Coordinates of C-alpha atoms (C1' of nucleotides) in Angstrom, one line a residue:
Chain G
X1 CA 95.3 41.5 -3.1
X2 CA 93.9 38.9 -0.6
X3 CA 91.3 38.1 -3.3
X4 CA 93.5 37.6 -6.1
X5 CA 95.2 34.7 -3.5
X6 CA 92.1 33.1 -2.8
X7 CA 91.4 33.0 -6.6
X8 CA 94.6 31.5 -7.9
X9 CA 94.7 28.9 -5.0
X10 CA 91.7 26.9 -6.8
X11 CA 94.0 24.8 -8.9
X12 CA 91.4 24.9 -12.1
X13 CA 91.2 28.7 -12.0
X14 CA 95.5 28.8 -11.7
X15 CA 95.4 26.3 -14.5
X16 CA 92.9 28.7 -16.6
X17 CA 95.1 32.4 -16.1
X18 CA 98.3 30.1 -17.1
X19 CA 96.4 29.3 -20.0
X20 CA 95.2 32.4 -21.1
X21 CA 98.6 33.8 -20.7
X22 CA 99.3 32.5 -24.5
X23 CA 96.6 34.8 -25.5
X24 CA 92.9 35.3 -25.1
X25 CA 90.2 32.7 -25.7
X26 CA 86.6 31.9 -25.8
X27 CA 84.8 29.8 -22.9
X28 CA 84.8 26.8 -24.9
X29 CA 87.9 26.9 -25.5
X30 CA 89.5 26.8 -22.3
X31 CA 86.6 24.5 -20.9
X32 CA 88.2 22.1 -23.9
X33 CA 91.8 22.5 -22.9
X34 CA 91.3 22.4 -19.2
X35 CA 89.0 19.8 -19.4
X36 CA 86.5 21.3 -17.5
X37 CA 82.7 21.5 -18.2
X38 CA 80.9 24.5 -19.8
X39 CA 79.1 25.6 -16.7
X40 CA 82.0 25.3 -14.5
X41 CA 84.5 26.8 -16.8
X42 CA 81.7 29.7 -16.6
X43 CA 81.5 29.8 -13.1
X44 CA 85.9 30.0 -12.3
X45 CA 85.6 32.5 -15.4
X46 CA 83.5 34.3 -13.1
X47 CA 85.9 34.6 -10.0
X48 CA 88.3 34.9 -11.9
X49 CA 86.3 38.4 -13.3
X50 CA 85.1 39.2 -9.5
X51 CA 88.7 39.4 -8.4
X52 CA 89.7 41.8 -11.6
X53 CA 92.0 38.8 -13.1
X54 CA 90.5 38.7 -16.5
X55 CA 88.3 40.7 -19.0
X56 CA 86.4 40.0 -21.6
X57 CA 85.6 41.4 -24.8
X58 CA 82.2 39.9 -26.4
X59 CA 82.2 39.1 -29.8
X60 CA 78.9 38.0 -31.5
X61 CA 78.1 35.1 -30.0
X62 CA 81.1 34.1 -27.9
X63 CA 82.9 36.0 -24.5
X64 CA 86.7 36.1 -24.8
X65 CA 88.4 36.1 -21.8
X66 CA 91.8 37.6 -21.8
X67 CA 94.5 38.6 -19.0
X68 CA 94.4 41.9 -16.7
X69 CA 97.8 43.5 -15.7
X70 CA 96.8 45.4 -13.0
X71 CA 96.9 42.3 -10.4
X72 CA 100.4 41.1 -11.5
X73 CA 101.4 44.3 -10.8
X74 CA 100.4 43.9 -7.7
X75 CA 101.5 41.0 -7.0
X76 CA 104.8 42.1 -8.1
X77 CA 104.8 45.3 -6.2
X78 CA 104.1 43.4 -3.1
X79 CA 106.9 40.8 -3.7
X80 CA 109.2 43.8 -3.9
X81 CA 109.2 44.4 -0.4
X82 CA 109.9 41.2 0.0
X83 CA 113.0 41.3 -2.1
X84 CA 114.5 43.9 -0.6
X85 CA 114.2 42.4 2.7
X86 CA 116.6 39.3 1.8
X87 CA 118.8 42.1 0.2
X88 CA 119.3 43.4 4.1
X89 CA 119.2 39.9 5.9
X90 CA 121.9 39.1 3.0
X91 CA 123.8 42.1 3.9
X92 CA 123.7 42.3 7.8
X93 CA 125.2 39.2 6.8
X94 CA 127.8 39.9 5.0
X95 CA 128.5 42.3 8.0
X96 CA 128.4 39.7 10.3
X97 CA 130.7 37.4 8.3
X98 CA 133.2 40.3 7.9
X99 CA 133.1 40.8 12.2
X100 CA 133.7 37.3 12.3
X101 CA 136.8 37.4 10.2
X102 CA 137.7 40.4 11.7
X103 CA 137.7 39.0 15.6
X104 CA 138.9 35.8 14.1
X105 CA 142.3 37.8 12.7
X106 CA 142.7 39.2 16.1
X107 CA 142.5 35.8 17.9
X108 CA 145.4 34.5 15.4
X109 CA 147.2 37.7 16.8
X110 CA 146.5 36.6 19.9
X111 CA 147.9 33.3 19.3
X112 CA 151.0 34.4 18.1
X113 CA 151.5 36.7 21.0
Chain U
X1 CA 103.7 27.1 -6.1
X2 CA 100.2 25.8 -5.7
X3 CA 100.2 25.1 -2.1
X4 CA 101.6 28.5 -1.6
X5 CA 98.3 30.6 -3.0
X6 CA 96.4 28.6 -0.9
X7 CA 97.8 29.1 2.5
X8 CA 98.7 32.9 1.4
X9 CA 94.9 32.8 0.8
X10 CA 94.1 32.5 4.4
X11 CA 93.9 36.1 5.8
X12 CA 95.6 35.9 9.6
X13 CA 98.1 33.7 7.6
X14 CA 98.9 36.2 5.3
X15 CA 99.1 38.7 7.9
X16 CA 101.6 36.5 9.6
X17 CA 103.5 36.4 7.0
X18 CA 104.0 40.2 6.6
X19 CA 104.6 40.3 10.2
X20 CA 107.2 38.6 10.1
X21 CA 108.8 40.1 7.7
X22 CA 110.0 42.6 10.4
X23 CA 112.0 39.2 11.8
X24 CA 111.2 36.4 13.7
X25 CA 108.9 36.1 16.5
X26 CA 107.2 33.1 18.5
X27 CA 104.5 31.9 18.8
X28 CA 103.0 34.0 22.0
X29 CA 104.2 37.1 19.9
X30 CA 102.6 36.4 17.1
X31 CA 99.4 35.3 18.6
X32 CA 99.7 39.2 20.3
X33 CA 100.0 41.1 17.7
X34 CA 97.7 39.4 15.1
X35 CA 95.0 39.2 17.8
X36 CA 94.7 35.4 17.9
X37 CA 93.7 32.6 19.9
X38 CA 97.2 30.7 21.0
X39 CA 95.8 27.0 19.7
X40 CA 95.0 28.4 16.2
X41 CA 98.5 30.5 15.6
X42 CA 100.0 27.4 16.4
X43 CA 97.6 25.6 13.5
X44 CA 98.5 28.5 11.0
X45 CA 102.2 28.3 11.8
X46 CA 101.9 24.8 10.8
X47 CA 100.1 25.4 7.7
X48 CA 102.6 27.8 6.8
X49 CA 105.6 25.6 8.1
X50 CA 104.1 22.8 5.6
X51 CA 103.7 24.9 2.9
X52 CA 107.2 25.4 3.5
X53 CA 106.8 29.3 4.1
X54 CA 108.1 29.7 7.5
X55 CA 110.9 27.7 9.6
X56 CA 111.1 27.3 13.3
X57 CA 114.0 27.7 15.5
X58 CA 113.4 26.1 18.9
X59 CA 114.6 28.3 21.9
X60 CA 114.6 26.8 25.1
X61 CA 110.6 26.9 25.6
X62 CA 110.2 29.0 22.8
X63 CA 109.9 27.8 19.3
X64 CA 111.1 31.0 17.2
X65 CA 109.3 31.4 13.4
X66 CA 111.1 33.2 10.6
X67 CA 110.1 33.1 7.0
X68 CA 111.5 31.1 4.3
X69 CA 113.2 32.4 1.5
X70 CA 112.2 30.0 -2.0
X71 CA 108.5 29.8 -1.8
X72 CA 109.3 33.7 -2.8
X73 CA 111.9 33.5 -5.1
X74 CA 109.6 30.7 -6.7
X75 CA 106.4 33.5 -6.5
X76 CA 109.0 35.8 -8.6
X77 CA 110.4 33.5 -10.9
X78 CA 106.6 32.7 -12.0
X79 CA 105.5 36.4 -12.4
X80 CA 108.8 36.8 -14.0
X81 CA 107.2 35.4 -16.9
X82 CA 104.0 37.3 -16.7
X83 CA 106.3 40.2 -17.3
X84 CA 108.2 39.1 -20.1
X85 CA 104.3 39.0 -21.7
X86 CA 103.2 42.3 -20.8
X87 CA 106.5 43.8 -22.4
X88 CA 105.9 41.4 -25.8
X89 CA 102.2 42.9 -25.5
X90 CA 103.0 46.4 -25.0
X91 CA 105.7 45.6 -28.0
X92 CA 103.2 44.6 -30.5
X93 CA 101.0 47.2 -29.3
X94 CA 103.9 49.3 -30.5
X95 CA 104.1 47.8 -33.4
X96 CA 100.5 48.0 -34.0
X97 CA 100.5 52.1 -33.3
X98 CA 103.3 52.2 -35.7
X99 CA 101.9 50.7 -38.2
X100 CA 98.7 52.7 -37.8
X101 CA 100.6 56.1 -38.2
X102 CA 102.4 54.5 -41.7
X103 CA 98.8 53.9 -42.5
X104 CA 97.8 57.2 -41.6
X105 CA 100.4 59.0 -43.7
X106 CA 99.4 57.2 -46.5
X107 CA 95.9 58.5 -46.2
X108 CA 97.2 61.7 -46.0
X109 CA 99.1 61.0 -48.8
X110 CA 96.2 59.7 -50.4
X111 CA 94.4 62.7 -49.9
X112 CA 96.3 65.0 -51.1
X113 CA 96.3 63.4 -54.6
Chain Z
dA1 C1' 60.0 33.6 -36.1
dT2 C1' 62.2 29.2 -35.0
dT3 C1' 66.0 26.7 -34.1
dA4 C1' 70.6 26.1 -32.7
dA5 C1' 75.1 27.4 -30.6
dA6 C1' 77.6 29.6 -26.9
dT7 C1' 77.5 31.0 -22.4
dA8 C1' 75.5 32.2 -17.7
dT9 C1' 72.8 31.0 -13.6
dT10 C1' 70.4 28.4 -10.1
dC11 C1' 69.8 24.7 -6.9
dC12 C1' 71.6 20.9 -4.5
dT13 C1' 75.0 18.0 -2.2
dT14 C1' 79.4 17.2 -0.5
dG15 C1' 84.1 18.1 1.2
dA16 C1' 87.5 21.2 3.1
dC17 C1' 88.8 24.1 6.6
dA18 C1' 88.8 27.6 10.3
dA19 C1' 87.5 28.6 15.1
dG20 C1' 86.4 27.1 19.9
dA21 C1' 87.2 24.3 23.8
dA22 C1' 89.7 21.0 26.0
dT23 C1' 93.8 18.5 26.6
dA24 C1' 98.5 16.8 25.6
dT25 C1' 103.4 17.7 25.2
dT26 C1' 107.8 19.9 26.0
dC27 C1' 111.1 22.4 28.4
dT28 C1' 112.5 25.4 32.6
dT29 C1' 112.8 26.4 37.1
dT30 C1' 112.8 25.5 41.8
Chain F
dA1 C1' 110.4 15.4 41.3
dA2 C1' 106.8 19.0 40.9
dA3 C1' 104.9 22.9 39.1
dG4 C1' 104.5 26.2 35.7
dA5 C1' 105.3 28.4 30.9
dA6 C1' 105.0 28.0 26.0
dT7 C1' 103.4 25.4 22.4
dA8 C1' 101.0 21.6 19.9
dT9 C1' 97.2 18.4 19.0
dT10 C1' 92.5 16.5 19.0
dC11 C1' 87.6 16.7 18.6
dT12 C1' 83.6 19.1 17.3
dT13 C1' 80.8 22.3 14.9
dG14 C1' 79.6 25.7 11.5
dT15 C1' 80.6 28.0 7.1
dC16 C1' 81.8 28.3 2.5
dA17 C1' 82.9 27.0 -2.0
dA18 C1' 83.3 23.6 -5.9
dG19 C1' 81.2 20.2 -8.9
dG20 C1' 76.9 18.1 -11.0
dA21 C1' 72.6 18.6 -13.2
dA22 C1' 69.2 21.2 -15.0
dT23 C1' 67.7 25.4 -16.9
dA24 C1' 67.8 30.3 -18.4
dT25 C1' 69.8 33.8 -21.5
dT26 C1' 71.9 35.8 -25.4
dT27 C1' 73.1 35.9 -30.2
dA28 C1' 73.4 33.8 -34.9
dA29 C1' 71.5 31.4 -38.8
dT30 C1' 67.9 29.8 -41.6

DNA sequence: ATTAAATATTCCTTGACAAGAATATTCTTT
DNA sequence: AAAGAATATTCTTGTCAAGGAATATTTAAT
């Protein structure tokens, strides 16, 4: 999980997995679009294989790269915790709010009295 | 979005991140429990408060962390994306099967004749 | 079998960044 | 006002990783 952060935070390597989300391509063919050089593009390709981002499928002479699901899963898996924490804070909340409105009614009563 | 993945990519940071998921702490508590030196805690809280991650909440002496909600939502509303592309590829990969089987009859078909 | 295209690897240099140590700052308490 | 917590900042040093340049490797084509 840590590894997939510490591969995405290299803005080149973001840049390539945003680009092969419209579908798998060769290593020229990112290097071209990214604007990156051949060994480079390589080497990110490379990371980006070490932390189980991509996968590639080698087809005569050329390597394409495509997508992995498994680390968005994870990703999203470990964002759902997350989500379910601003569900309580929002709640306890919402409870709070209501104890406010509650004790506020009462001093109204008060203030009547 | 960027910035995120790259302080997320930092392991204590990261680790203070999910601490405080369980609420907010300061910075002597957090430096406790994640087993760091005061000085750098202090340097990874500011990494994360400029990455926008965390916001502080000074208490008398104290100055009380708690994470921020959008770098999160923005983490989600990204994968969200990556989802929709999974459920396109696992359509066509439906498609693809389906066709297969049509195929498939046909051979039977086929041999039959 | 040679040559050429596509890709991977190695070596080097440089820049970023994290930890350590020391010090500065801020707020409280007396 | 002085002293003491809690926290922030600065400076230095060591490590790691990214890009550049050159080269190696693999596969295709002739």
């Amino acid at each position: 999980m840590n590894k997939t952060f510490k591969t995405l935070a290299e803005p080149n390597r973001f840049q390539i997995v945003e680009l092969l989300r419209n579908g798998p391509l060769s290593v020229g063919e990112v290097a071209d679009r990214i604007g990156l050089r051949q060994p480079q593009t390589s080497k990110h390709l490379r990371a980006l294989m070490d932390a189980g981002l991509v996968e590639v499928d080698p087809i005569a002479n050329r390597r394409i790269y495509k997508l992995r699901l498994e680390p968005f899963q994870e990703l999203d898996i470990w964002l759902e915790s997350y989500r379910h924490i601003w569900k309580e804070r929002l709640d306890s909340l919402d409870d709070y709010l209501q104890d406010l409105q509650r004790k506020d009614n009462h001093h109204h009563d008060e203030d009547k009295e």
